[in-house]
Short mmCIF file of C-alpha atoms and ligand atoms in Angstrom, two decimals:
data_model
loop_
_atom_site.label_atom_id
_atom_site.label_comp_id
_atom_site.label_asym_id
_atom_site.label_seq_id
_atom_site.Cartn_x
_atom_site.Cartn_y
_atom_site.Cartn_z
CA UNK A 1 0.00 0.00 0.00
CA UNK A 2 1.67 3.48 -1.02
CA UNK A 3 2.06 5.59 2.24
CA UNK A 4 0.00 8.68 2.49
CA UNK A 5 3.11 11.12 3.54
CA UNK A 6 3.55 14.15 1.57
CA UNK A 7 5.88 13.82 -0.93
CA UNK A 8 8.22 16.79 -1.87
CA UNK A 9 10.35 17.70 -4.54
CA UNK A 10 13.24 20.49 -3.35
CA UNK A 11 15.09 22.58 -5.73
CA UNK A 12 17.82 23.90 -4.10
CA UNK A 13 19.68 26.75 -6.41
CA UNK A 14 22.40 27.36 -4.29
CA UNK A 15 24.48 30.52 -4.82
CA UNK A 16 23.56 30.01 -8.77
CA UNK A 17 21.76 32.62 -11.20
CA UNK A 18 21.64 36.36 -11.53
CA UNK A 19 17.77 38.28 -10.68
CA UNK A 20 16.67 38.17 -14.12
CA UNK A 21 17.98 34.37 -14.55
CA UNK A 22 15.97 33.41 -11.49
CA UNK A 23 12.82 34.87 -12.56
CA UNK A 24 13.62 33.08 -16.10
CA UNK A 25 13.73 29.75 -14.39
CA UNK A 26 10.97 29.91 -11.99
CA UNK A 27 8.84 30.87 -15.24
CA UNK A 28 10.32 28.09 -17.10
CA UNK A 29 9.01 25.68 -14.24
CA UNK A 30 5.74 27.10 -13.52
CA UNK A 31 5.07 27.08 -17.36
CA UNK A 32 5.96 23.40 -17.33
CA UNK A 33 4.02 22.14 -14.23
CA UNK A 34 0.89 20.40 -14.29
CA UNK A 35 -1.23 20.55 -10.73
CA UNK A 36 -0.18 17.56 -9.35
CA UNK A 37 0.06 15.87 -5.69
CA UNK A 38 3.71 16.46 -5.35
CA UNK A 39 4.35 19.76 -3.55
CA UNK A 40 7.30 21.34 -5.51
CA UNK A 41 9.50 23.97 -3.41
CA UNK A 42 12.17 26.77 -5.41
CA UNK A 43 14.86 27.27 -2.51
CA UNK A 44 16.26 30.59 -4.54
CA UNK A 45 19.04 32.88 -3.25
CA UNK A 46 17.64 36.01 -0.95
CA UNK A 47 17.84 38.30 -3.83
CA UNK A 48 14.77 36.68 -5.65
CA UNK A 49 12.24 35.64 -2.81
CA UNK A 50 9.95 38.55 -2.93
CA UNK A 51 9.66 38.42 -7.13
CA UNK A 52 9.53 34.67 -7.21
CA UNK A 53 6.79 34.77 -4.04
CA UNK A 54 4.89 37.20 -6.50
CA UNK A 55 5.09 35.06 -9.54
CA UNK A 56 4.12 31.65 -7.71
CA UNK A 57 1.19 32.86 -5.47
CA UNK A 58 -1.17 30.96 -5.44
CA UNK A 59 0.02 28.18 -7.73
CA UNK A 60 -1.57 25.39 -6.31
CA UNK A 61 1.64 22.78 -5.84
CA UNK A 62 4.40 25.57 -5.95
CA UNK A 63 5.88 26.83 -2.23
CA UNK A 64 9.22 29.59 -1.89
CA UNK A 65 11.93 28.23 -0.11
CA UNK A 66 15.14 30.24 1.31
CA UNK A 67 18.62 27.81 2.00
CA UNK A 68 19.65 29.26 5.46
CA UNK A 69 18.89 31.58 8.08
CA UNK A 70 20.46 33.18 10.93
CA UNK A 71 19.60 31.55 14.61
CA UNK A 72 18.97 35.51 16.36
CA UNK A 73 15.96 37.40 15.77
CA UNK A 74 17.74 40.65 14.68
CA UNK A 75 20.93 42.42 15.37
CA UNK A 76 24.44 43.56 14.26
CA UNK A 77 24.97 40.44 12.69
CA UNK A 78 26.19 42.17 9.17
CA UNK A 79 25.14 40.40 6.70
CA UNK A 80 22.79 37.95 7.67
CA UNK A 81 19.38 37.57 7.05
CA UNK A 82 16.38 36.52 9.75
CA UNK A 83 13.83 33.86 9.58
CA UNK A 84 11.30 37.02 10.49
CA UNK A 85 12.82 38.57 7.03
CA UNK A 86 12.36 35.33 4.91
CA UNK A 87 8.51 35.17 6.22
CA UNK A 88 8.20 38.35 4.89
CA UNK A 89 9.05 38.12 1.57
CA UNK A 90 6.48 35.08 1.45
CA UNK A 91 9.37 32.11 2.37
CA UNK A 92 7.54 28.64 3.59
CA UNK A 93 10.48 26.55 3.49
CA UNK A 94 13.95 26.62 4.89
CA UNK A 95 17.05 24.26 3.57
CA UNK A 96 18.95 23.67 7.37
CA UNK A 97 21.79 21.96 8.18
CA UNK A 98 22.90 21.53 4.36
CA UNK A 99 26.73 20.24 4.40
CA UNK A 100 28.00 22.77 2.22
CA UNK A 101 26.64 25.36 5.45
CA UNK A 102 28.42 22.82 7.76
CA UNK A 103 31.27 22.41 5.83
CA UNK A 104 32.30 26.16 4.64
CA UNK A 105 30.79 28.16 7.00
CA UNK A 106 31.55 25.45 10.13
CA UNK A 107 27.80 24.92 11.43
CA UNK A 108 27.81 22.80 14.45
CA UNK A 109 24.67 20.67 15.06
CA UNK A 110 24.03 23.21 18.09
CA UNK A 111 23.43 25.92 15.71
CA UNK A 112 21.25 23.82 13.44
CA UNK A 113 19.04 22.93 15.71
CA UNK A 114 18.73 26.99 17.41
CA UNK A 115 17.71 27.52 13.40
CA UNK A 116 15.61 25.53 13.67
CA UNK A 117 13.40 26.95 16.28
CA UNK A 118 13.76 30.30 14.77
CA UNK A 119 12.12 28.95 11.51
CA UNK A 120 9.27 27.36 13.24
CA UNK A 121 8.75 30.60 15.58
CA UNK A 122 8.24 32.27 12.29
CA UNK A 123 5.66 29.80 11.17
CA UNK A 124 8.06 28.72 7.85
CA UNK A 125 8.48 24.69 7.74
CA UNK A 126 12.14 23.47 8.27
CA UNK A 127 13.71 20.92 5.11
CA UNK A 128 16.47 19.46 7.65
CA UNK A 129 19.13 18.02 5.92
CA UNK A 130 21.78 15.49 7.21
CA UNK A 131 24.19 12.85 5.56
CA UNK A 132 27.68 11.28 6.00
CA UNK A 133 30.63 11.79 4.32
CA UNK A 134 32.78 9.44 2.46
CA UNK A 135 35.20 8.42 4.77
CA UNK A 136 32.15 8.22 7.25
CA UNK A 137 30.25 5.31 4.81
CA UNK A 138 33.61 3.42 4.33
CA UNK A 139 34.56 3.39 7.91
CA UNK A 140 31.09 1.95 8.86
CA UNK A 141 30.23 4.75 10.74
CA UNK A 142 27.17 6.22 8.51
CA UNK A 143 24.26 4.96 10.63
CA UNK A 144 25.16 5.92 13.62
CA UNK A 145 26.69 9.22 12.59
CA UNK A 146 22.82 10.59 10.62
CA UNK A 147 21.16 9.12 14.00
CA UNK A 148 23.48 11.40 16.05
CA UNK A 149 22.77 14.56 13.72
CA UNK A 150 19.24 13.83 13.47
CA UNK A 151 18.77 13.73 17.14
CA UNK A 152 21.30 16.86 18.13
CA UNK A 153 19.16 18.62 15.13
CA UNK A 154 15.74 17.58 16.17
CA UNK A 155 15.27 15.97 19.61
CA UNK A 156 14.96 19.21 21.32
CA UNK A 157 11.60 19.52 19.43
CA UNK A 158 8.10 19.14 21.41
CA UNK A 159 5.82 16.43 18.98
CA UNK A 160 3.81 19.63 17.92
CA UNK A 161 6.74 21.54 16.35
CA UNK A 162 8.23 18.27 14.72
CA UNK A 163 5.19 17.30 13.57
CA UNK A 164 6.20 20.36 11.09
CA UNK A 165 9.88 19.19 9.85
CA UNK A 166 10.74 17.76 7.07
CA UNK A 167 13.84 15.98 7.17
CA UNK A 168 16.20 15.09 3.99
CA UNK A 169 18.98 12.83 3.58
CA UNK A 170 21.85 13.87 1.85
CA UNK A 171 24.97 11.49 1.43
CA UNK A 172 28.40 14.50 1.00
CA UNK A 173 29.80 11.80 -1.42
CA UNK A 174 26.86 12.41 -3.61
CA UNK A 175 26.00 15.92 -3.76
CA UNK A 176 26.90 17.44 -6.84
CA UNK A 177 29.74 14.80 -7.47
CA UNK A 178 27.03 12.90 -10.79
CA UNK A 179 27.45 9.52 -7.97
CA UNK A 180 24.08 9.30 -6.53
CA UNK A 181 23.29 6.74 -3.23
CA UNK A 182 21.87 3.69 -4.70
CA UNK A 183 18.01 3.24 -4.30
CA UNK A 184 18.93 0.70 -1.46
CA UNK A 185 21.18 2.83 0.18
CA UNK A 186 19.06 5.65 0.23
CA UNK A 187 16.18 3.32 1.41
CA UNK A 188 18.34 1.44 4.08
CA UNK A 189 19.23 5.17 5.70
CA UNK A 190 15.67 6.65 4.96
CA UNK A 191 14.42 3.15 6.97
CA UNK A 192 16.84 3.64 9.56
CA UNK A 193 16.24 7.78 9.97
CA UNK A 194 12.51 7.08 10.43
CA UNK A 195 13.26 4.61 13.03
CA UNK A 196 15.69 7.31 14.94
CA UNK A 197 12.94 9.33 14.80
CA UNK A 198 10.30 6.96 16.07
CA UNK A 199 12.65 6.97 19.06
CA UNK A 200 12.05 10.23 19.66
CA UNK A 201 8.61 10.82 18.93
CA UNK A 202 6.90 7.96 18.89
CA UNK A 203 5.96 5.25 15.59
CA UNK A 204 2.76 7.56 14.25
CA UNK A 205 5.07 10.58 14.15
CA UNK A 206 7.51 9.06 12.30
CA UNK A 207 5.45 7.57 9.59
CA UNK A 208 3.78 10.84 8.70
CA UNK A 209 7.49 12.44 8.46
CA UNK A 210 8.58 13.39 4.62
CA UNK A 211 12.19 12.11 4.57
CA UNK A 212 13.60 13.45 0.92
CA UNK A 213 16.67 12.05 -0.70
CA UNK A 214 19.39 14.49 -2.12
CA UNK A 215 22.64 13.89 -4.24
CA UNK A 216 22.73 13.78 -7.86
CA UNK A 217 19.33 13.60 -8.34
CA UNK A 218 18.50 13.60 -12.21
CA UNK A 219 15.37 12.44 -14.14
CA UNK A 220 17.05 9.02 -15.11
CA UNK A 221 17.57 8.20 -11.48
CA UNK A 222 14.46 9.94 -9.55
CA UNK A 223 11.98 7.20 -10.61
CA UNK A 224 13.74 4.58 -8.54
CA UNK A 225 14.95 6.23 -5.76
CA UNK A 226 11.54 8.38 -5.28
CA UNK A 227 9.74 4.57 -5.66
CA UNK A 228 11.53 3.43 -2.53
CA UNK A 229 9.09 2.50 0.36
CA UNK A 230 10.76 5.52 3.13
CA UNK A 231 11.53 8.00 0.20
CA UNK A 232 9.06 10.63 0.06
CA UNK A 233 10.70 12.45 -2.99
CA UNK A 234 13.98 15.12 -3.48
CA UNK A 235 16.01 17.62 -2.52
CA UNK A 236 17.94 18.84 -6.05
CA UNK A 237 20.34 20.79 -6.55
CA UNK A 238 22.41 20.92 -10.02
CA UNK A 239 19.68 19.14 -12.06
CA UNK A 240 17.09 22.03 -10.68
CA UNK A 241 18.72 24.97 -12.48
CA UNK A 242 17.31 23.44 -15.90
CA UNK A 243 13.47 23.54 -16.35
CA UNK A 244 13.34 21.08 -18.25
CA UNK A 245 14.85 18.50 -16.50
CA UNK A 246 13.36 19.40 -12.55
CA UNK A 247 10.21 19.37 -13.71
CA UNK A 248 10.26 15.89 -15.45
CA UNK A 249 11.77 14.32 -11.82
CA UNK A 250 8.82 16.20 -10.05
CA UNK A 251 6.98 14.41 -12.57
CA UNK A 252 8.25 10.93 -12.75
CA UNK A 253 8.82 10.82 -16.63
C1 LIG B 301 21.98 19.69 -2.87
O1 LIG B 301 22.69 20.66 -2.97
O2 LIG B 301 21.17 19.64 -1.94
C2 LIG B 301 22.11 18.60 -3.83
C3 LIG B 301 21.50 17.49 -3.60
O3 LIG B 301 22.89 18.86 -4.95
P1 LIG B 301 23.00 17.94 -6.28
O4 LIG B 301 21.60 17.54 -6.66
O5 LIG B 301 23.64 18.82 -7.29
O6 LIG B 301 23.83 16.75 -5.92
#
């Protein structure tokens, strides 16, 4: 029996594409999109959220998504933008914990998780990502390492707030490298995340939780990986720049 969790499709454009290029591709996807079940989210860069929210309001299956936000409400913090500045420009999603935040800009779990709350206080709906490196998979270590973030990340959470989260797995070794997890891999780690969960908040939580896979997600691969049993769709990054090609994995064909 197919589960009846929401299933998500991410695109996640990263520091990529200039104002005018942005507004280009969200056009190109909304003119491609059929309504469909699948609720499909653009993660743009800061500079487009207010046009983009303009353009996709009130297209039935398409949300605005930001890829970070700072953990304080306001301040000198030079630079930075708040979660109460993303929900103003229309945001509804927000990428945490991705590994290219942990890895350049040296987020601790700590400060995931206090990014966490900020997101929910603003009413916006967290996509917490976590995943293993390489040397992490080869050593053995991958399981227990994505239990450990997932619970530093999320534990903290009463059952009404996480009731909110979506969570998605993203092996390093994959992401933007063309080597994507196999559909057993991801399904073995999307099996054992829900479970880590379920630890935490209890088996009927846990099933209603959208766990995404991300890494080299393309249209030849997103059949069989979105088909697994715990996989409730994607978080994209490279194939999402191209129209063409996001919409047909949002789609299937
Ligand atoms: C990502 O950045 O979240 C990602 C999954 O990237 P890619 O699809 O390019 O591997």
């Amino acid at each position: 029996m197919e589960n009846k969790r929401t299933r998500i499709v991410a695109g996640n454009w990263k520091m990529n594409t200039t104002y005018e290029e942005g507004k280009d591709l969200a056009q190109a996807v909304m003119d491609r999109l059929q309504p469909s079940q699948v609720k499909v989210v653009l993660a743009a860069p800061y500079t487009h959220l207010r046009i983009i929210h303009n353009m996709i309001h009130g297209v039935n299956n398409l949300f605005l998504g930001a890829q970070n936000c700072h953990e304080s409400d306001s301040g000198a913090f030079t630079g930075e933008i708040s979660a109460a500045m993303l929900q103003s420009t229309g945001v509804q999603y927000v990428i945490l914990g991705h590994s290219e935040r942990l890895e350049y800009f040296h987020e601790s779990d700590e400060l995931v998780a206090a990014k966490i709350d900020q997101v929910l206080r603003h009413g916006m709906i967290p996509i917490f990502c976590c995943g293993e490196k390489l040397e992490v998979r080869e050593k053995e270590e991958h399981l227990q390492l994505v239990a450990s973030q997932v619970t530093n990340g999320l534990s903290h959470l009463s059952q009404e707030d996480f009731s909110k989260i979506v969570v998605a797995y993203e092996p390093v070794w994959a992401i933007g490298t063309g080597k994507n997890a196999s559909p057993k891999q991801a399904q073995d780690m999307h099996a054992h995340i829900r479970k880590t969960l379920a630890g935490h908040f209890g088996n009927d939580l846990a099933q209603k939780t959208s766990i995404l896979y991300g890494g080299s997600v393309k249209s030849s691969n997103a059949g069989e990986l979105f088909s697994q049993p715990d996989v409730d769709g994607g978080l994209v990054g490279g194939a999402s720049l191209n129209a063409e090609e996001f919409v047909k994995i949002v789609t299937g064909d």
